[in-house]
């Protein structure tokens, strides 16, 4: 039996590598840019910081990540500087190098990724998110129940040799670790956290007049009956947030009411655990959820009793979802199936031939297939159109930009086939 399992594992690994090589061969036809960078340890989280510097031939931006070591090695909260070639600069041809741990990719002749700051962290960084109104403030979810807040402007670029984690603020209220973490885009300093203890904690870090090193939760919401996997603030209504969890439920809350009576509306969102939630930043009525049932569901928050549509193309559970910051109808999702799918909701219901239907639903616009293991997190660039960063369990960070003809000419079939390596 063990020999059969080993043989199946080897065959699966060969198939994955074959798909990766097919994807790599097709990158010139699919992308304007691909940068592949091997990290020393995998990151479970990634998010762009909003600042951007532009020189004559490149831009410099910052990316927030963390480490997930084997436990014997110190973990860090990290900031990387990403150098991207400008669109009108001369791009080198393909520079993939799978054997060496260095930047490579299509159109990445001037692309560079450098870790410029590391801060000691207790255990792996489950998630890290910067405060929208003050990007120097970074909240992290750790293996402990606490949530840490770092002001990275007050930390040196190199971590202290003693390995001690020194956050600028420790947020109390949880009894177990978790992943859900969200700053309010409208109320500065308001932070939500969801954890395995089935609770949601909310803090206002500006309500800390004594500048104490710890802060208790301002409110605790306890209606989920299982792990709270994710939380998100509404992008247009400052007092409303949503939560999802292993109890399959989607709950919308109103923070103006006491926690015990704060539920506005709730519904079963999926047939299995719900891993992620995201409100559309452009349309105040629409939100999306992703699930272990392999689908992404679209909802109108005014009526959660019936889902608007189900996006179905992943072959394993959906881990993260994110709306494009620039396009109302564009949504991306990452999965255990090693893919990041980009969906165009304006194509829902489009007529297709039988042959075209084999490539997936019409709203599946693009499949990024550059990773060989589970894609833990991804992020849209707030500065550059159609630029994404994604991190996977195989230590790989990829920064990529799909070719403009994919979304302007509507040639989704080519993108789906070649991107997936079929």
GROMACS .gro file of C-alpha atoms in nm:
model
  422
    1UNK     CA    1   0.000   0.000   0.000
    2UNK     CA    2   0.284   0.236   0.088
    3UNK     CA    3   0.450   0.164  -0.248
    4UNK     CA    4   0.123   0.248  -0.428
    5UNK     CA    5   0.090   0.575  -0.236
    6UNK     CA    6   0.449   0.664  -0.320
    7UNK     CA    7   0.396   0.583  -0.687
    8UNK     CA    8   0.076   0.792  -0.698
    9UNK     CA    9   0.259   1.080  -0.531
   10UNK     CA   10   0.544   1.064  -0.780
   11UNK     CA   11   0.302   1.053  -1.073
   12UNK     CA   12   0.111   1.349  -0.930
   13UNK     CA   13   0.433   1.545  -0.889
   14UNK     CA   14   0.534   1.474  -1.248
   15UNK     CA   15   0.194   1.586  -1.372
   16UNK     CA   16   0.221   1.912  -1.177
   17UNK     CA   17   0.568   1.979  -1.313
   18UNK     CA   18   0.443   1.905  -1.664
   19UNK     CA   19   0.164   2.159  -1.623
   20UNK     CA   20   0.412   2.413  -1.489
   21UNK     CA   21   0.646   2.369  -1.785
   22UNK     CA   22   0.355   2.410  -2.026
   23UNK     CA   23   0.252   2.729  -1.844
   24UNK     CA   24   0.607   2.862  -1.852
   25UNK     CA   25   0.632   2.797  -2.225
   26UNK     CA   26   0.315   2.997  -2.286
   27UNK     CA   27   0.395   3.299  -2.066
   28UNK     CA   28   0.497   3.525  -2.361
   29UNK     CA   29   0.147   3.486  -2.503
   30UNK     CA   30  -0.037   3.545  -2.175
   31UNK     CA   31   0.151   3.803  -1.972
   32UNK     CA   32   0.310   4.142  -2.005
   33UNK     CA   33   0.512   4.062  -1.693
   34UNK     CA   34   0.597   3.764  -1.473
   35UNK     CA   35   0.849   3.783  -1.191
   36UNK     CA   36   0.921   3.463  -0.998
   37UNK     CA   37   1.112   3.495  -0.672
   38UNK     CA   38   1.204   3.212  -0.437
   39UNK     CA   39   1.167   3.308  -0.070
   40UNK     CA   40   1.370   3.141   0.200
   41UNK     CA   41   1.047   3.026   0.368
   42UNK     CA   42   0.689   3.023   0.242
   43UNK     CA   43   0.465   3.319   0.319
   44UNK     CA   44   0.101   3.267   0.415
   45UNK     CA   45   0.018   3.630   0.344
   46UNK     CA   46   0.088   3.912   0.101
   47UNK     CA   47  -0.038   4.267   0.054
   48UNK     CA   48   0.089   4.565  -0.141
   49UNK     CA   49   0.168   4.882   0.049
   50UNK     CA   50   0.025   5.190  -0.127
   51UNK     CA   51   0.343   5.392  -0.176
   52UNK     CA   52   0.511   5.397  -0.518
   53UNK     CA   53   0.829   5.562  -0.643
   54UNK     CA   54   0.901   5.605  -1.012
   55UNK     CA   55   1.242   5.645  -1.173
   56UNK     CA   56   1.331   5.683  -1.540
   57UNK     CA   57   1.283   5.317  -1.626
   58UNK     CA   58   1.119   5.143  -1.329
   59UNK     CA   59   0.884   5.176  -1.035
   60UNK     CA   60   0.954   5.077  -0.676
   61UNK     CA   61   0.675   4.946  -0.457
   62UNK     CA   62   0.658   4.760  -0.126
   63UNK     CA   63   0.503   4.425  -0.050
   64UNK     CA   64   0.405   4.298   0.295
   65UNK     CA   65   0.474   3.931   0.372
   66UNK     CA   66   0.564   3.696   0.659
   67UNK     CA   67   0.744   3.370   0.715
   68UNK     CA   68   0.620   3.022   0.798
   69UNK     CA   69   0.932   2.840   0.911
   70UNK     CA   70   0.971   2.488   1.045
   71UNK     CA   71   0.956   2.616   1.403
   72UNK     CA   72   1.326   2.574   1.469
   73UNK     CA   73   1.405   2.897   1.282
   74UNK     CA   74   1.295   3.247   1.379
   75UNK     CA   75   0.985   3.383   1.204
   76UNK     CA   76   0.964   3.737   1.066
   77UNK     CA   77   0.719   3.996   0.949
   78UNK     CA   78   0.879   4.118   0.625
   79UNK     CA   79   0.866   4.409   0.386
   80UNK     CA   80   1.000   4.359   0.035
   81UNK     CA   81   1.087   4.623  -0.219
   82UNK     CA   82   0.959   4.528  -0.564
   83UNK     CA   83   1.116   4.692  -0.866
   84UNK     CA   84   0.897   4.670  -1.175
   85UNK     CA   85   0.987   4.784  -1.526
   86UNK     CA   86   0.776   5.066  -1.662
   87UNK     CA   87   0.538   4.975  -1.943
   88UNK     CA   88   0.725   5.183  -2.199
   89UNK     CA   89   1.072   5.064  -2.100
   90UNK     CA   90   1.255   4.800  -2.301
   91UNK     CA   91   1.185   4.453  -2.164
   92UNK     CA   92   1.422   4.162  -2.189
   93UNK     CA   93   1.301   3.829  -2.314
   94UNK     CA   94   1.233   3.534  -2.088
   95UNK     CA   95   1.470   3.494  -1.795
   96UNK     CA   96   1.339   3.197  -1.606
   97UNK     CA   97   1.592   3.016  -1.391
   98UNK     CA   98   1.437   2.731  -1.197
   99UNK     CA   99   1.764   2.608  -1.049
  100UNK     CA  100   1.871   2.930  -0.879
  101UNK     CA  101   1.685   3.124  -0.613
  102UNK     CA  102   1.664   3.449  -0.802
  103UNK     CA  103   1.417   3.661  -0.986
  104UNK     CA  104   1.311   3.533  -1.324
  105UNK     CA  105   1.021   3.557  -1.559
  106UNK     CA  106   0.886   3.688  -1.883
  107UNK     CA  107   0.941   4.057  -1.939
  108UNK     CA  108   1.124   4.090  -1.607
  109UNK     CA  109   1.464   4.211  -1.720
  110UNK     CA  110   1.451   4.496  -1.472
  111UNK     CA  111   1.232   4.320  -1.216
  112UNK     CA  112   1.380   4.274  -0.871
  113UNK     CA  113   1.253   4.165  -0.531
  114UNK     CA  114   1.457   4.250  -0.221
  115UNK     CA  115   1.364   4.194   0.143
  116UNK     CA  116   1.441   4.534   0.298
  117UNK     CA  117   1.302   4.489   0.651
  118UNK     CA  118   1.244   4.201   0.892
  119UNK     CA  119   1.076   4.216   1.234
  120UNK     CA  120   1.087   3.928   1.479
  121UNK     CA  121   0.751   3.753   1.508
  122UNK     CA  122   0.623   3.490   1.754
  123UNK     CA  123   0.549   3.193   1.531
  124UNK     CA  124   0.439   3.209   1.169
  125UNK     CA  125   0.256   3.512   1.035
  126UNK     CA  126  -0.091   3.378   0.957
  127UNK     CA  127  -0.199   3.709   0.806
  128UNK     CA  128  -0.066   4.065   0.786
  129UNK     CA  129  -0.262   4.373   0.681
  130UNK     CA  130  -0.170   4.741   0.683
  131UNK     CA  131  -0.400   5.016   0.808
  132UNK     CA  132  -0.538   5.203   0.503
  133UNK     CA  133  -0.513   5.546   0.664
  134UNK     CA  134  -0.162   5.487   0.800
  135UNK     CA  135   0.031   5.218   0.608
  136UNK     CA  136   0.313   5.221   0.865
  137UNK     CA  137   0.079   5.033   1.103
  138UNK     CA  138   0.063   4.662   1.031
  139UNK     CA  139  -0.162   4.415   1.215
  140UNK     CA  140  -0.069   4.046   1.223
  141UNK     CA  141  -0.236   3.723   1.324
  142UNK     CA  142   0.001   3.491   1.506
  143UNK     CA  143  -0.009   3.136   1.640
  144UNK     CA  144  -0.099   3.281   1.978
  145UNK     CA  145  -0.444   3.423   2.042
  146UNK     CA  146  -0.312   3.779   2.034
  147UNK     CA  147  -0.315   4.021   1.743
  148UNK     CA  148   0.003   4.226   1.704
  149UNK     CA  149   0.032   4.579   1.569
  150UNK     CA  150   0.372   4.693   1.438
  151UNK     CA  151   0.471   5.046   1.338
  152UNK     CA  152   0.740   4.948   1.091
  153UNK     CA  153   0.876   5.303   1.080
  154UNK     CA  154   0.991   5.249   1.440
  155UNK     CA  155   1.174   4.922   1.375
  156UNK     CA  156   1.522   4.877   1.226
  157UNK     CA  157   1.567   4.708   0.891
  158UNK     CA  158   1.743   4.412   1.054
  159UNK     CA  159   1.574   4.215   1.333
  160UNK     CA  160   1.717   4.207   1.683
  161UNK     CA  161   1.955   3.916   1.733
  162UNK     CA  162   1.777   3.803   2.050
  163UNK     CA  163   1.474   3.693   1.846
  164UNK     CA  164   1.228   3.871   2.075
  165UNK     CA  165   0.903   3.984   1.915
  166UNK     CA  166   0.843   4.351   1.997
  167UNK     CA  167   0.511   4.472   1.855
  168UNK     CA  168   0.415   4.827   1.933
  169UNK     CA  169   0.074   4.712   2.053
  170UNK     CA  170  -0.074   4.377   2.155
  171UNK     CA  171  -0.449   4.334   2.110
  172UNK     CA  172  -0.628   4.103   2.356
  173UNK     CA  173  -0.962   3.927   2.338
  174UNK     CA  174  -0.919   3.597   2.155
  175UNK     CA  175  -0.854   3.255   2.307
  176UNK     CA  176  -0.714   3.083   1.997
  177UNK     CA  177  -0.527   3.162   1.677
  178UNK     CA  178  -0.695   3.242   1.348
  179UNK     CA  179  -0.668   3.410   1.007
  180UNK     CA  180  -0.947   3.667   0.974
  181UNK     CA  181  -0.815   4.024   0.989
  182UNK     CA  182  -0.952   4.350   0.847
  183UNK     CA  183  -0.894   4.722   0.899
  184UNK     CA  184  -1.185   4.954   0.837
  185UNK     CA  185  -1.142   5.155   0.515
  186UNK     CA  186  -1.367   5.428   0.658
  187UNK     CA  187  -1.301   5.446   1.034
  188UNK     CA  188  -0.928   5.491   1.106
  189UNK     CA  189  -0.796   5.248   1.365
  190UNK     CA  190  -1.096   5.014   1.372
  191UNK     CA  191  -0.973   4.656   1.338
  192UNK     CA  192  -1.164   4.326   1.315
  193UNK     CA  193  -1.028   3.979   1.387
  194UNK     CA  194  -1.185   3.634   1.353
  195UNK     CA  195  -1.037   3.323   1.510
  196UNK     CA  196  -1.071   2.954   1.584
  197UNK     CA  197  -1.241   3.042   1.916
  198UNK     CA  198  -1.559   3.119   1.711
  199UNK     CA  199  -1.541   3.485   1.816
  200UNK     CA  200  -1.493   3.815   1.637
  201UNK     CA  201  -1.305   4.089   1.822
  202UNK     CA  202  -1.312   4.458   1.736
  203UNK     CA  203  -1.063   4.717   1.857
  204UNK     CA  204  -1.024   5.090   1.810
  205UNK     CA  205  -0.650   5.136   1.844
  206UNK     CA  206  -0.694   5.513   1.856
  207UNK     CA  207  -0.895   5.470   2.178
  208UNK     CA  208  -0.574   5.407   2.370
  209UNK     CA  209  -0.508   5.745   2.532
  210UNK     CA  210  -0.252   5.612   2.778
  211UNK     CA  211  -0.054   5.455   2.492
  212UNK     CA  212  -0.055   5.125   2.678
  213UNK     CA  213   0.129   4.830   2.529
  214UNK     CA  214  -0.185   4.613   2.537
  215UNK     CA  215  -0.546   4.688   2.447
  216UNK     CA  216  -0.857   4.484   2.525
  217UNK     CA  217  -1.124   4.430   2.261
  218UNK     CA  218  -1.384   4.704   2.248
  219UNK     CA  219  -1.652   4.455   2.138
  220UNK     CA  220  -1.671   4.076   2.103
  221UNK     CA  221  -1.924   3.917   1.865
  222UNK     CA  222  -2.012   3.554   1.934
  223UNK     CA  223  -2.280   3.411   1.704
  224UNK     CA  224  -2.080   3.169   1.490
  225UNK     CA  225  -2.083   2.809   1.612
  226UNK     CA  226  -1.750   2.711   1.458
  227UNK     CA  227  -1.420   2.865   1.344
  228UNK     CA  228  -1.451   3.220   1.210
  229UNK     CA  229  -1.238   3.205   0.896
  230UNK     CA  230  -1.262   3.561   0.767
  231UNK     CA  231  -1.401   3.907   0.836
  232UNK     CA  232  -1.444   4.213   0.614
  233UNK     CA  233  -1.574   4.567   0.650
  234UNK     CA  234  -1.831   4.705   0.411
  235UNK     CA  235  -1.657   4.947   0.175
  236UNK     CA  236  -1.938   5.206   0.176
  237UNK     CA  237  -2.110   5.172   0.515
  238UNK     CA  238  -1.870   5.238   0.802
  239UNK     CA  239  -2.078   5.055   1.065
  240UNK     CA  240  -2.135   4.728   0.880
  241UNK     CA  241  -1.906   4.424   0.855
  242UNK     CA  242  -1.940   4.065   0.746
  243UNK     CA  243  -1.804   3.736   0.877
  244UNK     CA  244  -1.790   3.378   0.749
  245UNK     CA  245  -1.688   3.051   0.907
  246UNK     CA  246  -1.677   2.676   0.924
  247UNK     CA  247  -2.045   2.676   1.024
  248UNK     CA  248  -2.114   2.761   0.655
  249UNK     CA  249  -2.276   3.088   0.754
  250UNK     CA  250  -2.242   3.443   0.629
  251UNK     CA  251  -2.337   3.701   0.893
  252UNK     CA  252  -2.369   4.078   0.850
  253UNK     CA  253  -2.330   4.291   1.163
  254UNK     CA  254  -2.410   4.650   1.266
  255UNK     CA  255  -2.154   4.780   1.516
  256UNK     CA  256  -2.386   5.059   1.631
  257UNK     CA  257  -2.582   4.797   1.825
  258UNK     CA  258  -2.466   4.595   2.127
  259UNK     CA  259  -2.282   4.276   2.022
  260UNK     CA  260  -2.565   4.055   2.143
  261UNK     CA  261  -2.814   4.219   1.907
  262UNK     CA  262  -2.582   4.337   1.629
  263UNK     CA  263  -2.676   4.076   1.366
  264UNK     CA  264  -2.848   4.241   1.070
  265UNK     CA  265  -2.895   3.933   0.854
  266UNK     CA  266  -2.747   3.585   0.820
  267UNK     CA  267  -2.769   3.295   0.579
  268UNK     CA  268  -2.603   2.970   0.485
  269UNK     CA  269  -2.367   3.082   0.212
  270UNK     CA  270  -2.229   2.746   0.094
  271UNK     CA  271  -2.261   2.371   0.139
  272UNK     CA  272  -1.924   2.352   0.314
  273UNK     CA  273  -1.695   2.575   0.522
  274UNK     CA  274  -1.675   2.937   0.407
  275UNK     CA  275  -1.312   3.051   0.396
  276UNK     CA  276  -1.325   3.410   0.275
  277UNK     CA  277  -1.544   3.716   0.222
  278UNK     CA  278  -1.497   4.039   0.024
  279UNK     CA  279  -1.726   4.337  -0.035
  280UNK     CA  280  -1.719   4.496  -0.379
  281UNK     CA  281  -1.540   4.833  -0.343
  282UNK     CA  282  -1.733   4.981  -0.636
  283UNK     CA  283  -2.085   4.841  -0.598
  284UNK     CA  284  -2.222   4.882  -0.243
  285UNK     CA  285  -2.475   4.599  -0.278
  286UNK     CA  286  -2.249   4.314  -0.391
  287UNK     CA  287  -2.020   4.085  -0.192
  288UNK     CA  288  -1.853   3.752  -0.260
  289UNK     CA  289  -1.766   3.446  -0.054
  290UNK     CA  290  -1.530   3.156  -0.123
  291UNK     CA  291  -1.568   2.807   0.015
  292UNK     CA  292  -1.427   2.461   0.068
  293UNK     CA  293  -1.699   2.352  -0.177
  294UNK     CA  294  -1.465   2.481  -0.454
  295UNK     CA  295  -1.690   2.771  -0.554
  296UNK     CA  296  -1.716   3.147  -0.522
  297UNK     CA  297  -2.067   3.281  -0.454
  298UNK     CA  298  -2.198   3.628  -0.533
  299UNK     CA  299  -2.453   3.783  -0.298
  300UNK     CA  300  -2.666   4.096  -0.277
  301UNK     CA  301  -2.652   4.193   0.091
  302UNK     CA  302  -3.009   4.326   0.074
  303UNK     CA  303  -3.133   3.970   0.020
  304UNK     CA  304  -2.906   3.687   0.131
  305UNK     CA  305  -3.177   3.424   0.097
  306UNK     CA  306  -3.078   3.359  -0.264
  307UNK     CA  307  -2.731   3.377  -0.414
  308UNK     CA  308  -2.693   3.589  -0.727
  309UNK     CA  309  -2.452   3.355  -0.903
  310UNK     CA  310  -2.195   3.083  -0.836
  311UNK     CA  311  -1.851   3.091  -0.997
  312UNK     CA  312  -1.748   2.731  -1.050
  313UNK     CA  313  -1.412   2.640  -1.205
  314UNK     CA  314  -1.172   2.560  -0.920
  315UNK     CA  315  -1.101   2.194  -0.853
  316UNK     CA  316  -1.027   2.234  -0.481
  317UNK     CA  317  -1.127   2.463  -0.197
  318UNK     CA  318  -1.118   2.839  -0.246
  319UNK     CA  319  -0.888   3.008   0.006
  320UNK     CA  320  -0.892   3.379  -0.083
  321UNK     CA  321  -1.093   3.620  -0.296
  322UNK     CA  322  -1.028   3.980  -0.391
  323UNK     CA  323  -1.203   4.242  -0.603
  324UNK     CA  324  -1.003   4.446  -0.849
  325UNK     CA  325  -0.940   4.795  -0.711
  326UNK     CA  326  -0.990   4.941  -1.059
  327UNK     CA  327  -1.273   4.737  -1.220
  328UNK     CA  328  -1.617   4.677  -1.070
  329UNK     CA  329  -1.681   4.345  -1.247
  330UNK     CA  330  -1.338   4.185  -1.197
  331UNK     CA  331  -1.285   3.938  -0.913
  332UNK     CA  332  -0.997   3.698  -0.844
  333UNK     CA  333  -0.986   3.381  -0.635
  334UNK     CA  334  -0.703   3.155  -0.518
  335UNK     CA  335  -0.728   2.791  -0.431
  336UNK     CA  336  -0.565   2.477  -0.303
  337UNK     CA  337  -0.576   2.368  -0.669
  338UNK     CA  338  -0.263   2.586  -0.733
  339UNK     CA  339  -0.458   2.836  -0.943
  340UNK     CA  340  -0.554   3.201  -0.925
  341UNK     CA  341  -0.867   3.251  -1.135
  342UNK     CA  342  -0.970   3.593  -1.266
  343UNK     CA  343  -1.341   3.634  -1.330
  344UNK     CA  344  -1.524   3.898  -1.533
  345UNK     CA  345  -1.880   3.916  -1.404
  346UNK     CA  346  -1.991   4.117  -1.708
  347UNK     CA  347  -1.953   3.796  -1.911
  348UNK     CA  348  -2.197   3.592  -1.703
  349UNK     CA  349  -2.455   3.437  -1.933
  350UNK     CA  350  -2.262   3.507  -2.254
  351UNK     CA  351  -2.345   3.271  -2.538
  352UNK     CA  352  -2.077   3.015  -2.619
  353UNK     CA  353  -2.035   2.722  -2.854
  354UNK     CA  354  -2.010   2.367  -2.724
  355UNK     CA  355  -1.635   2.371  -2.780
  356UNK     CA  356  -1.592   2.698  -2.595
  357UNK     CA  357  -1.797   2.570  -2.302
  358UNK     CA  358  -1.534   2.302  -2.241
  359UNK     CA  359  -1.290   2.577  -2.143
  360UNK     CA  360  -1.506   2.677  -1.848
  361UNK     CA  361  -1.787   2.924  -1.784
  362UNK     CA  362  -1.785   3.244  -1.993
  363UNK     CA  363  -1.706   3.459  -1.688
  364UNK     CA  364  -1.374   3.275  -1.629
  365UNK     CA  365  -1.146   3.526  -1.800
  366UNK     CA  366  -0.799   3.404  -1.702
  367UNK     CA  367  -0.625   3.125  -1.510
  368UNK     CA  368  -0.287   3.196  -1.354
  369UNK     CA  369  -0.112   2.860  -1.332
  370UNK     CA  370   0.239   2.960  -1.227
  371UNK     CA  371   0.236   2.791  -0.886
  372UNK     CA  372   0.298   2.424  -0.815
  373UNK     CA  373   0.143   2.414  -0.466
  374UNK     CA  374  -0.149   2.569  -0.277
  375UNK     CA  375  -0.179   2.945  -0.331
  376UNK     CA  376  -0.203   3.084   0.023
  377UNK     CA  377  -0.273   3.448  -0.058
  378UNK     CA  378  -0.272   3.702  -0.340
  379UNK     CA  379  -0.314   4.078  -0.375
  380UNK     CA  380  -0.407   4.322  -0.650
  381UNK     CA  381  -0.168   4.614  -0.689
  382UNK     CA  382  -0.338   4.942  -0.591
  383UNK     CA  383  -0.106   5.132  -0.826
  384UNK     CA  384  -0.077   4.932  -1.149
  385UNK     CA  385  -0.368   4.795  -1.351
  386UNK     CA  386  -0.393   4.415  -1.370
  387UNK     CA  387  -0.079   4.354  -1.159
  388UNK     CA  388  -0.109   4.084  -0.892
  389UNK     CA  389   0.122   3.928  -0.636
  390UNK     CA  390   0.066   3.571  -0.518
  391UNK     CA  391   0.242   3.343  -0.268
  392UNK     CA  392   0.233   2.966  -0.242
  393UNK     CA  393   0.347   2.690  -0.008
  394UNK     CA  394   0.649   2.611  -0.226
  395UNK     CA  395   0.822   2.935  -0.110
  396UNK     CA  396   0.743   3.108  -0.439
  397UNK     CA  397   0.634   3.469  -0.475
  398UNK     CA  398   0.508   3.564  -0.818
  399UNK     CA  399   0.425   3.910  -0.949
  400UNK     CA  400   0.236   3.905  -1.275
  401UNK     CA  401   0.040   4.117  -1.517
  402UNK     CA  402  -0.183   3.960  -1.781
  403UNK     CA  403  -0.160   4.081  -2.139
  404UNK     CA  404  -0.400   4.357  -2.230
  405UNK     CA  405  -0.548   4.160  -2.520
  406UNK     CA  406  -0.686   3.908  -2.269
  407UNK     CA  407  -0.923   4.161  -2.116
  408UNK     CA  408  -0.968   4.395  -2.413
  409UNK     CA  409  -1.024   4.142  -2.690
  410UNK     CA  410  -1.219   3.900  -2.473
  411UNK     CA  411  -0.996   3.613  -2.575
  412UNK     CA  412  -1.065   3.419  -2.257
  413UNK     CA  413  -1.048   3.079  -2.426
  414UNK     CA  414  -0.682   3.121  -2.519
  415UNK     CA  415  -0.599   3.243  -2.169
  416UNK     CA  416  -0.779   2.955  -2.002
  417UNK     CA  417  -0.625   2.684  -2.218
  418UNK     CA  418  -0.267   2.806  -2.230
  419UNK     CA  419  -0.267   2.942  -1.875
  420UNK     CA  420  -0.368   2.608  -1.730
  421UNK     CA  421  -0.121   2.421  -1.944
  422UNK     CA  422  -0.379   2.207  -2.120
   0.00000   0.00000   0.00000
